[in-house]
Coordinates of C-alpha atoms and ligand atoms in Angstrom, one line a residue:
M375 CA 63.4 42.2 39.8
D376 CA 65.8 42.2 42.8
N377 CA 68.3 45.3 43.3
E378 CA 71.3 43.0 42.2
K379 CA 69.7 42.0 38.9
R380 CA 68.6 45.5 38.3
K381 CA 72.3 46.7 38.8
K382 CA 73.5 44.1 36.1
L383 CA 71.1 45.3 33.4
T384 CA 72.8 47.0 30.5
L385 CA 72.4 51.1 30.9
D386 CA 69.9 51.3 28.2
S387 CA 67.6 48.8 30.2
R388 CA 68.4 50.5 33.6
M389 CA 67.1 53.7 32.1
V390 CA 63.9 52.3 31.1
F391 CA 62.9 50.2 34.1
Y392 CA 61.8 50.9 37.4
P393 CA 59.7 48.7 39.6
P394 CA 55.9 49.6 39.8
E395 CA 54.5 51.6 42.9
P396 CA 53.8 48.9 45.4
G397 CA 50.0 48.9 46.1
S398 CA 48.7 50.4 43.0
M399 CA 51.1 48.5 40.7
S400 CA 51.2 51.7 38.6
I401 CA 54.2 51.6 36.1
S402 CA 54.5 55.3 36.1
D403 CA 55.4 56.5 39.6
P404 CA 52.6 58.8 41.1
I405 CA 53.6 62.4 42.0
Y406 CA 53.4 63.1 45.7
M407 CA 52.3 66.7 45.3
A408 CA 52.5 67.2 49.1
S409 CA 54.3 69.8 51.1
N410 CA 53.9 67.8 54.4
F411 CA 52.7 64.5 55.8
Q412 CA 50.5 63.2 58.5
Y413 CA 52.1 62.2 61.8
T414 CA 50.6 59.4 64.0
E415 CA 52.0 58.7 67.6
E416 CA 53.8 55.8 66.1
I417 CA 55.5 57.8 63.3
Y418 CA 56.1 60.6 66.0
N419 CA 58.1 58.1 68.0
R420 CA 60.0 56.7 65.1
V421 CA 61.1 60.3 64.2
L422 CA 62.3 60.6 67.8
D423 CA 64.3 57.7 67.4
G424 CA 66.0 58.9 64.5
A425 CA 64.1 57.3 61.5
R426 CA 64.0 60.6 59.5
K427 CA 64.2 59.3 55.7
E428 CA 62.0 56.1 56.3
V429 CA 59.1 58.5 57.4
N430 CA 58.0 61.3 55.3
I431 CA 57.8 64.6 57.4
Y432 CA 58.2 67.7 55.1
S433 CA 58.9 68.1 51.4
R434 CA 62.0 70.3 52.1
C435 CA 63.7 67.6 53.8
G436 CA 62.6 64.8 51.4
N437 CA 59.5 63.6 49.3
P438 CA 58.7 60.1 47.9
S439 CA 58.8 61.6 44.2
E440 CA 62.2 63.1 45.0
Y441 CA 63.3 59.7 46.4
K442 CA 62.2 57.5 43.4
F443 CA 64.1 60.0 41.1
E444 CA 67.2 59.6 43.4
E445 CA 67.0 56.0 43.5
Q446 CA 66.8 55.9 39.4
M447 CA 69.9 58.2 39.2
I448 CA 71.8 55.8 41.4
Y449 CA 71.3 53.1 39.0
I450 CA 72.2 55.5 36.1
E451 CA 75.2 57.1 37.3
N452 CA 76.4 53.8 39.1
G453 CA 76.7 55.5 42.6
D454 CA 75.9 54.4 46.1
S455 CA 73.7 57.2 47.2
C456 CA 72.1 60.3 45.6
L457 CA 70.4 63.6 46.7
A458 CA 68.2 65.4 44.3
V459 CA 67.6 69.1 44.5
A460 CA 66.1 72.0 42.9
S461 CA 68.6 72.9 40.0
G462 CA 72.0 72.1 38.8
M463 CA 73.4 75.1 40.8
A464 CA 71.7 74.0 44.0
A465 CA 73.5 70.6 43.5
I466 CA 76.9 72.4 43.2
A467 CA 76.3 74.8 46.0
I468 CA 74.8 72.1 48.4
T469 CA 77.7 69.8 47.7
L470 CA 80.2 72.6 48.3
F471 CA 78.6 74.1 51.3
G472 CA 77.8 70.4 52.7
L473 CA 81.5 69.3 52.5
L474 CA 83.7 72.4 53.0
K475 CA 84.4 74.9 55.8
S476 CA 86.1 78.0 56.5
G477 CA 89.9 77.5 55.9
D478 CA 89.4 74.8 53.3
H479 CA 90.9 75.0 49.9
I480 CA 89.6 73.9 46.4
V481 CA 91.5 73.3 43.1
S482 CA 89.1 73.9 40.3
D483 CA 89.4 73.9 36.8
W484 CA 89.3 77.8 35.3
T485 CA 86.8 76.5 32.5
T486 CA 83.5 75.9 34.3
Y487 CA 80.0 77.0 34.1
S488 CA 80.2 80.7 34.8
T489 CA 77.8 80.8 37.9
T490 CA 80.0 78.0 39.2
H491 CA 83.2 80.0 38.7
E492 CA 81.6 83.0 40.3
F493 CA 80.4 81.0 43.2
L494 CA 83.8 79.7 43.9
D495 CA 85.8 83.1 43.1
H496 CA 83.4 85.2 45.0
R497 CA 80.7 83.9 47.1
F498 CA 82.5 81.1 48.6
T499 CA 85.7 83.2 49.5
D500 CA 83.3 85.4 51.6
F501 CA 82.9 82.1 53.8
G502 CA 86.6 81.5 54.0
V503 CA 87.0 78.7 51.4
E504 CA 89.6 79.8 48.8
T505 CA 89.8 78.4 45.4
T506 CA 93.1 78.1 43.1
F507 CA 91.9 78.0 39.5
V508 CA 94.0 75.8 37.0
D509 CA 93.8 74.4 33.7
S510 CA 92.6 70.9 34.8
S511 CA 93.8 69.2 31.6
N512 CA 97.5 70.0 32.6
I513 CA 98.2 67.5 35.6
E514 CA 101.2 69.3 36.5
M515 CA 99.3 72.5 37.3
V516 CA 96.6 70.5 39.5
R517 CA 99.5 69.0 41.3
Q518 CA 101.5 72.4 41.9
A519 CA 98.2 74.1 43.0
I520 CA 97.4 71.5 45.9
R521 CA 98.0 72.8 49.3
P522 CA 98.0 71.0 52.8
N523 CA 94.4 72.4 53.3
T524 CA 93.1 71.3 50.0
K525 CA 89.8 69.2 50.3
A526 CA 88.5 68.9 46.7
I527 CA 89.4 69.0 43.0
Y528 CA 86.7 70.4 40.8
F529 CA 86.1 70.2 37.0
E530 CA 83.6 69.4 34.4
T531 CA 83.8 66.4 32.5
I532 CA 83.1 68.2 29.2
A533 CA 83.9 71.8 30.0
N534 CA 81.6 74.6 29.0
P535 CA 81.8 76.0 26.2
T536 CA 85.4 74.7 24.7
M537 CA 84.4 71.1 25.4
K538 CA 87.6 70.6 27.2
I539 CA 88.3 67.3 28.6
S540 CA 90.6 66.5 31.4
D541 CA 92.5 63.3 32.2
I542 CA 90.3 62.0 34.9
E543 CA 92.3 59.1 35.7
A544 CA 95.5 61.1 36.3
I545 CA 93.4 63.5 38.6
V546 CA 91.6 60.8 40.5
K547 CA 95.1 59.2 41.2
L548 CA 96.6 62.4 42.2
G549 CA 93.8 63.6 44.4
H550 CA 93.4 60.1 46.0
D551 CA 97.0 59.7 46.8
K552 CA 96.7 62.9 49.0
G553 CA 93.2 62.0 50.5
I554 CA 91.6 64.7 48.4
I555 CA 88.1 64.1 47.0
V556 CA 87.5 64.6 43.2
I557 CA 84.2 66.3 42.2
C558 CA 83.0 66.4 38.6
D559 CA 80.2 68.2 37.0
N560 CA 78.9 65.9 34.4
T561 CA 76.1 68.0 32.9
F562 CA 77.7 68.5 29.5
A563 CA 78.3 64.8 29.0
S564 CA 75.2 63.3 30.5
P565 CA 75.2 59.9 32.2
Y566 CA 74.6 58.4 28.7
V567 CA 78.0 59.6 27.4
F568 CA 80.1 59.3 30.5
R569 CA 79.8 58.1 34.2
P570 CA 82.4 59.7 36.2
L571 CA 81.9 57.5 39.1
D572 CA 83.0 54.4 37.0
W573 CA 86.6 56.1 36.8
G574 CA 87.1 56.7 40.5
V575 CA 85.4 60.2 40.9
D576 CA 83.9 60.6 44.4
I577 CA 81.0 63.0 43.5
V578 CA 79.1 63.7 40.5
V579 CA 77.0 66.8 40.4
E580 CA 74.7 67.4 37.2
S581 CA 72.1 69.9 36.2
A582 CA 69.2 67.5 35.6
T583 CA 67.4 70.5 33.9
K584 CA 69.7 69.6 30.8
F585 CA 69.8 66.0 29.0
I586 CA 68.3 64.2 32.1
G587 CA 64.9 66.3 31.8
G588 CA 65.5 66.9 28.2
H589 CA 62.4 68.8 27.2
N590 CA 63.2 72.4 28.4
D591 CA 60.6 72.1 31.0
A592 CA 62.0 71.4 34.5
L593 CA 64.6 72.4 36.7
G594 CA 66.5 69.9 38.8
G595 CA 70.0 68.8 40.1
V596 CA 71.4 65.7 41.5
I597 CA 74.5 64.8 43.5
V598 CA 75.6 61.2 43.3
V599 CA 78.3 59.7 45.5
K600 CA 80.6 56.7 45.3
S601 CA 83.6 57.2 47.4
K602 CA 86.1 55.3 49.6
L603 CA 87.1 58.6 51.0
L604 CA 83.8 59.8 52.2
P605 CA 81.5 58.2 54.9
P606 CA 78.8 56.0 53.5
D607 CA 76.0 58.3 55.1
I608 CA 77.6 61.5 53.4
I609 CA 74.5 62.2 51.1
E610 CA 72.0 61.8 54.2
K611 CA 74.6 64.2 56.2
I612 CA 74.3 66.6 53.6
R613 CA 70.6 66.5 53.3
W614 CA 70.2 67.3 57.0
S615 CA 73.1 69.6 57.5
T616 CA 72.8 71.9 54.3
L617 CA 69.7 70.9 52.0
T618 CA 67.3 71.6 54.9
K619 CA 69.2 74.7 55.9
L620 CA 69.6 76.3 52.3
G621 CA 66.3 75.0 51.1
G622 CA 66.6 74.3 47.4
A623 CA 64.5 71.1 47.5
L624 CA 63.4 69.6 44.2
S625 CA 59.7 70.0 43.4
P626 CA 57.8 66.7 43.2
F627 CA 56.3 67.5 40.0
N628 CA 59.8 68.1 38.5
A629 CA 61.0 64.9 40.1
W630 CA 58.4 63.1 38.2
L631 CA 59.1 64.9 34.9
L632 CA 63.1 64.0 35.5
L633 CA 62.1 60.4 36.3
R634 CA 60.3 60.3 33.0
G635 CA 63.2 61.9 31.2
I636 CA 65.6 59.4 32.0
Q637 CA 63.6 56.8 30.5
T638 CA 64.4 58.2 26.9
L639 CA 67.8 59.5 27.8
H640 CA 69.7 57.0 25.9
V641 CA 67.7 57.3 22.6
R642 CA 67.6 61.1 22.8
V643 CA 71.3 61.7 23.5
E644 CA 72.5 58.9 20.9
R645 CA 70.6 61.1 18.1
M646 CA 72.0 64.3 19.7
C647 CA 75.5 63.0 19.4
S648 CA 75.1 61.9 15.8
N649 CA 73.5 65.5 15.0
A650 CA 76.4 67.0 16.7
M651 CA 79.0 65.1 14.9
I652 CA 77.3 65.9 11.6
L653 CA 77.0 69.7 12.5
A654 CA 80.7 69.8 13.8
K655 CA 81.9 68.2 10.4
Y656 CA 79.7 70.5 8.3
L657 CA 80.9 73.7 10.4
E658 CA 84.5 72.6 10.1
S659 CA 84.3 72.8 6.2
H660 CA 82.5 76.1 6.1
P661 CA 84.5 79.0 4.8
K662 CA 83.2 81.5 7.2
V663 CA 83.9 79.3 10.3
Q664 CA 87.3 80.0 11.9
K665 CA 87.4 76.9 14.2
V666 CA 85.1 74.2 15.8
W667 CA 85.5 72.7 19.3
Y668 CA 84.0 69.2 19.4
P669 CA 85.6 66.2 21.2
G670 CA 84.7 64.0 18.3
L671 CA 86.8 65.8 15.9
P672 CA 90.6 64.9 15.5
S673 CA 91.2 68.6 15.7
H674 CA 90.0 68.9 19.2
P675 CA 93.0 69.1 21.7
Q676 CA 91.8 66.3 23.8
H677 CA 90.3 64.1 21.0
E678 CA 92.5 61.1 22.1
I679 CA 91.5 61.4 25.9
A680 CA 87.6 61.6 24.8
R681 CA 88.4 58.5 22.7
K682 CA 89.6 56.7 25.8
L683 CA 86.9 57.8 28.2
M684 CA 83.6 58.0 26.1
P685 CA 81.8 55.9 23.7
K686 CA 80.1 59.1 22.0
F687 CA 81.4 62.5 22.1
G688 CA 78.5 64.5 23.6
A689 CA 75.7 66.7 21.8
M690 CA 77.7 70.1 22.6
L691 CA 79.8 71.8 20.2
C692 CA 81.1 75.3 19.8
F693 CA 82.5 77.2 16.8
E694 CA 83.9 80.6 16.0
I695 CA 83.2 83.3 13.4
S696 CA 84.6 86.7 13.1
D697 CA 83.0 88.5 16.0
E698 CA 80.2 88.7 18.5
R699 CA 77.9 90.8 16.4
A700 CA 78.3 88.5 13.5
A701 CA 77.5 85.6 15.8
V702 CA 74.2 87.4 17.2
R703 CA 73.2 88.0 13.4
V704 CA 73.7 84.3 12.7
L705 CA 71.8 83.1 15.8
D706 CA 69.0 85.6 15.2
G707 CA 68.7 84.4 11.5
L708 CA 68.1 80.8 12.7
E709 CA 64.5 79.7 11.9
L710 CA 64.6 76.0 13.0
C711 CA 67.1 76.2 15.9
T712 CA 66.4 78.2 19.1
F713 CA 68.6 81.2 20.1
G714 CA 68.6 81.3 23.9
A715 CA 69.9 80.0 27.3
S716 CA 70.3 76.4 28.3
L717 CA 71.1 73.0 26.6
G718 CA 70.3 69.4 26.4
G719 CA 66.7 69.8 25.2
V720 CA 64.9 68.0 22.2
R721 CA 65.5 71.4 20.2
T722 CA 68.8 72.5 18.9
T723 CA 69.7 75.5 21.1
T724 CA 72.4 78.0 20.4
Q725 CA 73.9 80.9 22.2
V726 CA 77.0 83.4 22.3
P727 CA 78.7 82.2 25.3
S728 CA 81.0 85.3 25.9
T729 CA 78.0 87.6 26.3
M730 CA 75.3 85.3 27.5
A731 CA 76.3 82.4 29.8
F732 CA 79.7 84.1 30.7
L733 CA 78.6 87.7 30.7
D734 CA 79.8 88.5 34.2
V735 CA 83.0 86.9 33.8
P736 CA 85.9 89.4 33.5
P737 CA 87.8 89.6 30.3
E738 CA 91.1 88.2 31.7
Q739 CA 89.2 85.5 33.0
K740 CA 87.5 84.7 29.7
K741 CA 90.8 84.8 28.0
L742 CA 92.2 82.1 30.5
M743 CA 89.0 80.1 29.7
N744 CA 89.6 80.4 25.8
I745 CA 86.2 82.0 25.5
R746 CA 86.3 84.1 22.3
D747 CA 83.9 86.8 21.3
G748 CA 82.7 85.3 18.0
M749 CA 81.9 82.0 19.5
I750 CA 78.7 80.1 19.0
R751 CA 77.6 77.3 21.3
I752 CA 75.2 74.7 20.1
S753 CA 73.4 72.0 22.0
A754 CA 72.6 69.5 19.1
G755 CA 68.7 68.5 19.3
L756 CA 66.6 65.9 17.6
E757 CA 65.9 67.4 14.5
D758 CA 66.6 65.9 11.0
P759 CA 70.3 66.7 10.6
Q760 CA 70.1 67.9 7.1
D761 CA 67.2 70.5 8.1
L762 CA 70.0 71.7 10.7
I763 CA 72.5 72.1 8.2
A764 CA 70.1 74.0 5.8
D765 CA 69.3 76.3 8.7
F766 CA 73.0 77.2 9.6
E767 CA 73.7 77.5 5.8
Q768 CA 70.8 80.0 5.4
A769 CA 72.0 81.9 8.7
L770 CA 75.6 81.9 7.9
K771 CA 74.7 83.8 4.6
K772 CA 73.4 86.7 6.4
I773 CA 76.9 87.7 7.5
Ligands
PLP1443 C1 77.8 72.8 33.2 C2 76.5 73.4 34.0 N1 76.6 73.1 35.3 C3 75.7 73.7 36.0 C4 74.6 74.3 35.6 C5 73.6 74.8 36.3 O1 72.3 74.3 36.1 P1 70.9 74.8 36.5 O2 70.7 75.9 35.6 O3 70.0 73.7 36.6 O4 71.0 75.4 37.9 C6 74.8 74.7 34.2 C7 73.7 75.5 33.5 O5 73.8 75.9 32.3 C8 75.8 74.3 33.3 O6 75.8 74.5 32.0

């Protein structure tokens, strides 16, 4: 199938299909488990002539298994180019270090993954890049934070852990009118639920560790670009200017696992979204639950925007009970669901965001982010929904 035809396939078919490896015609791509590659005089001369991606040199700079995963991600996110790296945080850090320099300014939502927030609030400031934190669901606040040196607006498509959704069309318009690029972390949504580049976002960063891999066994991250504001070769610029300097290359084995993960992404996330909706409705009617945050519920503050942007409402939800100790007791009492870090895998996974993912975020910042002590975050998995309800029912009896 030629590339034009491949692009026109439905998303579901694009996830399953990739061409066989030429030569062997293997329909499962081989894993190029190599740190380095052999030169010939001809290869040597081509490298001197500037052909750096076309020939394999060293796997920190690029590896055929990584390229195959990148190619598939371009079809899944509808991008023009992609760089795959060692983790979601590598994708975020490499993007920001690759694009910004001392004296630049970012406007970021104040509700982002805690490590992203810390990176922007502390580490990046040490390099002279300042961030103004705003509520990106409030477009006026975003507008007022923009300065002459603002280079990027950053937010999560579904924000961790309150599932906040911003008006992406309005942010893109505001940014592009001023020549500012828009970067989205699409981890919580997954490319099955939402594809930011289709809505004008310039760069999507994503932890492939989560829904894309989907089996809690591989770390990875992607940077996918489609932008009128950035040069067409920006991904290769970032590869050579930043990835090769910071390290953080994706391992070939993980690239292969993530490539395999994509092939079932649509069926997994479809079922996970359905389980999330069933759990959200069950929890909203539970007498011990004070509040549920799920974009699919009419009670969610951005439910209408979610309906406009997304055919499904994602597999992530959050609910609040009396306090943090009670939350820990409930999660420890779960027998089927897993109490622990991460999300997006086949098993339902739960955590207390305020003292786990957001442990190092100061209390006043947590207040702004609307992170409360008794919150429990759920990543809905693939179990039978009635078994999930029964598990929460018995665990909630423990408080
Ligand atoms: C929204 C979001 N972005 C990025 C990351 C970082 O991903 P990784 O753990 O693959 O570095 C996470 C991790 O939980 C996340 O939740």
